Amino acid sequence: MSGCKFLFMADHHVVDVSDAADAAAYPMWRPGDHAALSRTYEFIGEDPRCRDIDFALFGGDQINCGYMDRPATREAELATYRRTLLSLDLHRRTLGADVVRELDFRAPDSFFCEDNLPGGYVRRPIPFRPPESRVIAIQGNHDTAVADFLRECSFRCGDTRVITFFAEYIALPAPPGRFRSTARISDEAVGFIEREMAAAAADRTIRHIVLASHWTPVLSDPRFIWPILDACPENGWSGNRRRLLDIAARFGCDLYLNGHEHSPDWPVGRAGTMRVVNCGSATAQKGESSFAIVEIRDDRAVLDIYSRATAEKAPFGGVDYPSLPRLLFRREIPLHPLR
Ligand SMILES: [Fe+2]
């Protein structure tokens, strides 16, 4: 099998609809958004150009309060996330599949969480849980330490190997009146990426390596706002962003997808030898765009960017959908196959 086709969606920020504080703090969620997301998933399962996807990659921040010490809110958000996901045909038809075998799926046995949880940094092991369907969801800063979502993982589809990683969230001194934040990559994450890329490059049946994370590696580009940084005191002068770029160049990884920035135009930037797509948000917070259907072809990646459905309350407890998803624009990115 050559090539592959998948759904990329990030930054759902599913909130607990009963939590008023959530609703006030995160205005990207408007009345009807849960219904809108369900209808968007239904559309993906019905539309002839979307429905034949091989897997879905969710690029982080699936829920909203995973990083807060509010277990009841986190569980309520997770319950809503899982219930909404049942509207996605791909999820329903692959639920219970042996994804580890089917996708030659690999991940570390556990990860240590030492992120920005209340009460200071904690360090506790979170065991690996295999995905329950062909929906591969990775952590962002709002999913920190939520075991339902993955950090480092690696899987194949056709002649493409996809590798993901987590970057720890850190805060930088902010200019007055502005919040600044960024991310850093751990030595363990870089080690995993290097081993997986080396194995992919040595595998004669792999022609493309795609990297994905919640955070972007693109620096000094105004269209990419919160990049992974290396040499700064807040991350201990780590050189791991540079190591990541060197590894990608060495093993021929030339495509990278990031979430986090809710970027409605899905701009394409560069980091070393990689072309980097700065993706929009599932909730279409800053513009119309919501998700992409990505095709990895021999010499290029084709991303068709769609809007989402919208929903509003109808009389007698019903829901109206004033608009369904539609194709907004396309990004074509040249790829250089490994062989
Ligand atoms: Fe984020």
Coordinates of C-alpha atoms and ligand atoms in Angstrom, one line a residue:
M1 CA 0.0 0.0 0.0
S2 CA 1.4 3.4 -0.9
G3 CA 0.5 6.8 0.5
C4 CA -2.1 7.4 3.2
K5 CA -5.0 9.7 3.9
F6 CA -5.9 11.0 7.4
L7 CA -7.9 13.5 9.3
F8 CA -5.8 16.1 11.2
M9 CA -7.7 18.1 13.9
A10 CA -6.3 20.0 16.9
D11 CA -7.3 22.2 19.7
H12 CA -10.9 21.0 20.3
H13 CA -10.7 22.4 23.9
V14 CA -13.8 20.4 24.8
V15 CA -15.3 22.0 27.9
D16 CA -17.6 20.7 30.6
V17 CA -20.8 22.4 29.7
S18 CA -21.9 22.6 33.3
D19 CA -18.8 24.5 34.4
A20 CA -19.5 28.2 34.2
A21 CA -15.9 29.1 35.0
D22 CA -14.7 27.2 31.9
A23 CA -17.3 28.8 29.7
A24 CA -16.2 32.3 30.8
A25 CA -12.5 31.6 30.6
Y26 CA -12.6 30.0 27.1
P27 CA -14.8 32.0 24.9
M28 CA -13.9 29.9 21.8
W29 CA -16.7 27.6 23.1
R30 CA -20.1 29.0 22.2
P31 CA -23.5 27.6 22.7
G32 CA -24.0 24.7 20.3
D33 CA -20.4 23.8 19.9
H34 CA -20.8 20.2 21.1
A35 CA -23.6 19.7 18.6
A36 CA -21.5 21.4 15.9
L37 CA -18.5 19.1 16.5
S38 CA -20.7 16.0 16.4
R39 CA -22.2 17.1 13.1
T40 CA -18.7 17.9 11.8
Y41 CA -17.7 14.3 12.6
E42 CA -20.9 12.9 10.9
F43 CA -20.0 14.9 7.8
I44 CA -16.5 13.5 7.7
G45 CA -18.1 10.0 7.8
E46 CA -20.5 10.8 5.0
D47 CA -18.5 13.0 2.6
P48 CA -17.0 11.1 -0.4
R49 CA -13.8 13.1 -0.2
C50 CA -13.4 12.7 3.6
R51 CA -14.8 9.3 4.6
D52 CA -12.0 7.0 3.3
I53 CA -9.4 8.2 5.8
D54 CA -7.0 5.6 7.2
F55 CA -6.6 7.2 10.7
A56 CA -7.2 10.5 12.6
L57 CA -4.4 12.4 14.3
F58 CA -5.6 14.8 17.0
G59 CA -2.9 17.4 17.6
G60 CA -3.4 18.2 21.3
D61 CA -5.7 20.2 23.6
Q62 CA -8.6 17.8 23.0
I63 CA -10.0 18.8 26.4
N64 CA -9.6 22.0 28.3
C65 CA -8.7 21.6 32.0
G66 CA -6.5 18.5 32.0
Y67 CA -3.7 20.4 33.5
M68 CA -5.7 21.8 36.4
D69 CA -6.2 20.1 39.7
R70 CA -9.9 19.8 39.2
P71 CA -10.6 16.0 38.6
A72 CA -14.3 16.4 38.4
T73 CA -14.1 19.0 35.6
R74 CA -11.5 16.9 33.8
E75 CA -13.7 13.8 34.0
A76 CA -16.7 15.7 32.7
E77 CA -14.7 17.1 29.8
L78 CA -13.3 13.6 29.0
A79 CA -16.8 12.1 29.1
T80 CA -18.1 14.8 26.6
Y81 CA -15.0 14.3 24.4
R82 CA -15.6 10.5 24.3
R83 CA -19.3 10.9 23.7
T84 CA -18.7 13.4 20.8
L85 CA -16.1 11.1 19.3
L86 CA -18.8 8.4 18.8
S87 CA -20.1 10.6 16.0
L88 CA -17.0 9.9 14.0
D89 CA -17.4 6.9 11.7
L90 CA -13.7 6.1 11.7
H91 CA -13.7 5.8 15.5
R92 CA -16.8 3.6 15.6
R93 CA -15.7 1.2 12.9
T94 CA -12.2 0.8 14.4
L95 CA -13.2 0.7 18.1
G96 CA -11.5 -2.3 19.7
A97 CA -9.2 -2.9 16.8
D98 CA -5.7 -4.1 17.5
V99 CA -4.2 -0.8 16.5
V100 CA -0.7 -1.7 17.9
R101 CA -0.5 -4.5 15.4
E102 CA -2.4 -2.9 12.5
L103 CA -0.3 0.3 12.6
D104 CA 2.9 -1.2 13.9
F105 CA 2.4 1.2 16.8
R106 CA 5.2 2.0 19.3
A107 CA 5.4 4.2 22.3
P108 CA 7.4 4.3 25.5
D109 CA 6.0 2.1 28.3
S110 CA 5.3 5.1 30.4
F111 CA 6.1 8.8 30.6
F112 CA 7.0 11.0 33.5
C113 CA 4.8 14.0 34.0
E114 CA 6.6 16.9 35.5
D115 CA 4.6 19.7 34.1
N116 CA 3.0 22.9 35.3
L117 CA 0.4 21.4 37.6
P118 CA -0.9 23.4 40.5
G119 CA 1.2 23.0 43.6
G120 CA 4.4 23.0 41.6
Y121 CA 6.0 20.4 39.4
V122 CA 5.2 16.8 40.0
R123 CA 7.0 13.8 38.7
R124 CA 4.9 10.7 38.4
P125 CA 4.9 7.9 35.9
I126 CA 1.9 7.6 33.6
P127 CA 1.6 4.1 32.0
F128 CA 1.2 3.8 28.2
R129 CA -2.4 3.0 27.1
P130 CA -2.8 1.8 23.5
P131 CA -5.3 3.8 21.4
E132 CA -8.7 2.3 21.5
S133 CA -9.4 3.1 17.8
R134 CA -7.6 4.6 14.8
V135 CA -8.0 8.0 16.4
I136 CA -4.5 8.9 17.7
A137 CA -4.7 11.8 20.1
I138 CA -1.6 13.4 21.5
Q139 CA -1.3 15.8 24.5
G140 CA -1.1 19.5 24.4
N141 CA -0.7 21.9 27.3
H142 CA -4.4 21.5 28.2
D143 CA -4.1 17.7 28.2
T144 CA -1.0 17.6 30.4
A145 CA -0.8 14.2 32.3
V146 CA -4.2 12.9 30.9
A147 CA -3.4 9.2 30.3
D148 CA -6.1 9.0 27.6
F149 CA -3.8 11.0 25.3
L150 CA -0.3 10.1 24.1
R151 CA 3.0 11.9 24.1
E152 CA 5.7 10.1 22.1
C153 CA 4.4 7.5 19.7
S154 CA 5.2 6.2 16.2
F155 CA 3.1 4.3 13.7
R156 CA 2.9 3.5 10.0
C157 CA 0.3 3.8 7.4
G158 CA 1.1 2.7 3.9
D159 CA 4.6 3.9 3.1
T160 CA 4.5 6.7 5.7
R161 CA 5.7 6.6 9.3
V162 CA 4.2 9.2 11.6
I163 CA 6.1 10.2 14.8
T164 CA 4.8 12.4 17.5
F165 CA 6.2 14.0 20.6
F166 CA 5.3 16.2 23.6
A167 CA 7.1 19.4 24.5
E168 CA 6.9 20.6 28.1
Y169 CA 5.2 23.9 28.6
I170 CA 7.3 26.6 30.2
A171 CA 6.7 30.3 30.8
L172 CA 9.1 33.0 29.9
P173 CA 9.3 36.5 31.4
A174 CA 6.6 38.4 29.7
P175 CA 6.7 41.9 28.3
P176 CA 4.4 44.1 30.4
G177 CA 0.8 43.3 29.8
R178 CA 1.5 40.2 27.7
F179 CA 1.6 36.5 28.5
R180 CA 4.4 34.6 26.8
S181 CA 4.9 30.9 26.8
T182 CA 6.8 28.3 25.0
A183 CA 7.9 24.7 25.1
R184 CA 11.0 22.6 25.5
I185 CA 11.8 19.1 24.3
S186 CA 13.1 16.5 26.8
D187 CA 16.2 14.4 26.2
E188 CA 13.9 11.3 26.3
A189 CA 11.7 12.7 23.6
V190 CA 14.6 13.5 21.3
G191 CA 16.0 10.0 22.0
F192 CA 12.7 8.4 21.0
I193 CA 12.4 10.5 17.8
E194 CA 16.0 9.6 16.8
R195 CA 15.5 5.9 17.3
E196 CA 12.2 5.9 15.4
M197 CA 13.5 8.0 12.5
A198 CA 16.6 5.8 12.2
A199 CA 14.4 2.7 12.1
A200 CA 12.1 4.3 9.5
A201 CA 14.9 5.4 7.3
A202 CA 16.4 1.9 7.4
D203 CA 13.0 0.3 6.4
R204 CA 12.9 -0.2 2.7
T205 CA 9.1 0.0 2.7
I206 CA 9.0 3.5 4.2
R207 CA 9.1 6.5 1.8
H208 CA 8.0 9.3 4.0
I209 CA 8.4 10.4 7.7
V210 CA 6.0 12.9 9.2
L211 CA 6.5 14.5 12.5
A212 CA 3.8 16.1 14.6
S213 CA 3.5 17.8 18.0
H214 CA 1.3 20.3 19.7
W215 CA 4.1 22.9 19.5
T216 CA 5.9 24.3 16.5
P217 CA 9.7 24.3 15.8
V218 CA 9.5 27.4 13.6
L219 CA 11.4 30.4 14.9
S220 CA 11.4 34.0 13.7
D221 CA 8.3 33.8 11.6
P222 CA 5.4 36.1 12.7
R223 CA 2.9 33.5 11.5
F224 CA 4.2 31.1 14.2
I225 CA 3.8 32.6 17.6
W226 CA 4.8 30.3 20.4
P227 CA 7.8 28.2 19.2
I228 CA 9.8 25.5 20.9
L229 CA 12.9 27.3 22.1
D230 CA 16.3 25.9 22.9
A231 CA 19.0 28.1 24.3
C232 CA 17.3 30.2 26.9
P233 CA 17.8 30.2 30.7
E234 CA 14.1 29.0 31.4
N235 CA 14.8 25.7 29.7
G236 CA 18.3 25.2 31.0
W237 CA 20.0 26.2 27.8
S238 CA 18.7 23.0 26.1
G239 CA 19.9 22.4 22.6
N240 CA 17.2 19.9 21.8
R241 CA 15.3 22.0 19.2
R242 CA 18.5 22.1 17.2
R243 CA 19.1 18.4 17.8
L244 CA 15.6 17.7 16.5
L245 CA 16.2 19.6 13.3
D246 CA 19.5 17.8 12.8
I247 CA 17.8 14.4 13.2
A248 CA 15.0 15.3 10.8
A249 CA 17.6 16.4 8.2
R250 CA 19.7 13.3 8.7
F251 CA 16.8 10.8 8.2
G252 CA 14.9 12.7 5.6
C253 CA 11.8 13.9 7.5
D254 CA 10.4 16.8 5.6
L255 CA 6.9 17.4 6.9
Y256 CA 5.8 18.6 10.4
L257 CA 2.3 19.4 11.7
N258 CA 1.6 21.5 14.8
G259 CA -1.4 22.7 16.7
H260 CA -1.6 25.1 19.6
E261 CA -1.8 28.3 17.7
H262 CA -5.4 28.1 16.3
S263 CA -4.1 29.5 13.1
P264 CA -7.0 30.0 10.6
D265 CA -4.8 30.4 7.5
W266 CA -2.8 27.2 8.1
P267 CA 0.5 28.9 7.0
V268 CA 3.4 26.8 5.9
G269 CA 6.8 27.7 7.4
R270 CA 10.3 26.1 7.6
A271 CA 12.4 24.6 10.3
G272 CA 15.6 23.2 9.0
T273 CA 14.7 20.9 6.2
M274 CA 11.1 20.5 7.3
R275 CA 8.1 22.3 6.0
V276 CA 5.9 23.0 9.0
V277 CA 2.1 23.5 8.8
N278 CA 0.6 25.7 11.6
C279 CA -2.9 24.3 11.9
G280 CA -6.2 25.8 12.9
S281 CA -8.5 24.8 15.7
A282 CA -11.3 22.3 15.7
T283 CA -13.6 25.0 17.2
A284 CA -12.6 27.4 14.4
Q285 CA -11.9 30.0 17.1
K286 CA -10.2 32.6 15.0
G287 CA -11.7 32.0 11.6
E288 CA -13.7 29.5 9.6
S289 CA -11.1 26.7 9.2
S290 CA -11.4 23.7 11.4
F291 CA -9.8 20.5 10.1
A292 CA -7.7 19.1 7.3
I293 CA -7.9 15.9 5.3
V294 CA -4.2 15.2 4.6
E295 CA -3.0 13.0 1.8
I296 CA 0.6 11.8 1.6
R297 CA 1.3 11.2 -2.0
D298 CA 4.6 10.2 -3.6
D299 CA 6.0 13.7 -4.2
R300 CA 3.7 16.0 -2.1
A301 CA 1.4 16.3 0.8
V302 CA -2.1 17.6 -0.1
L303 CA -4.0 19.3 2.8
D304 CA -7.7 20.1 2.1
I305 CA -8.8 22.5 4.8
Y306 CA -12.5 22.5 5.7
S307 CA -14.8 24.6 7.9
R308 CA -16.9 23.0 10.6
A309 CA -20.6 22.6 11.0
T310 CA -22.4 25.3 13.0
A311 CA -25.3 24.6 15.3
E312 CA -27.9 26.6 17.1
K313 CA -30.9 25.8 19.3
A314 CA -34.1 25.2 17.5
P315 CA -37.6 25.4 19.0
F316 CA -38.9 22.5 21.1
G317 CA -35.4 21.4 22.2
G318 CA -34.1 20.7 18.7
V319 CA -30.9 21.7 17.0
D320 CA -30.5 23.5 13.7
Y321 CA -27.4 23.3 11.6
P322 CA -27.2 26.6 9.6
S323 CA -24.0 25.4 7.8
L324 CA -22.2 22.1 7.2
P325 CA -18.5 21.8 6.6
R326 CA -17.2 22.9 3.2
L327 CA -13.8 22.8 1.5
L328 CA -12.2 26.2 2.0
F329 CA -8.7 26.0 0.5
R330 CA -5.9 23.6 -0.3
R331 CA -2.2 23.5 0.7
E332 CA 0.2 21.5 -1.4
I333 CA 3.6 20.8 0.0
P334 CA 6.4 19.2 -2.0
L335 CA 7.9 16.0 -0.4
H336 CA 11.1 14.2 -1.1
P337 CA 10.6 10.5 -0.7
L338 CA 13.3 8.6 1.1
R339 CA 13.7 6.2 -1.8
Ligands
FE1 FE -2.2 24.5 23.2

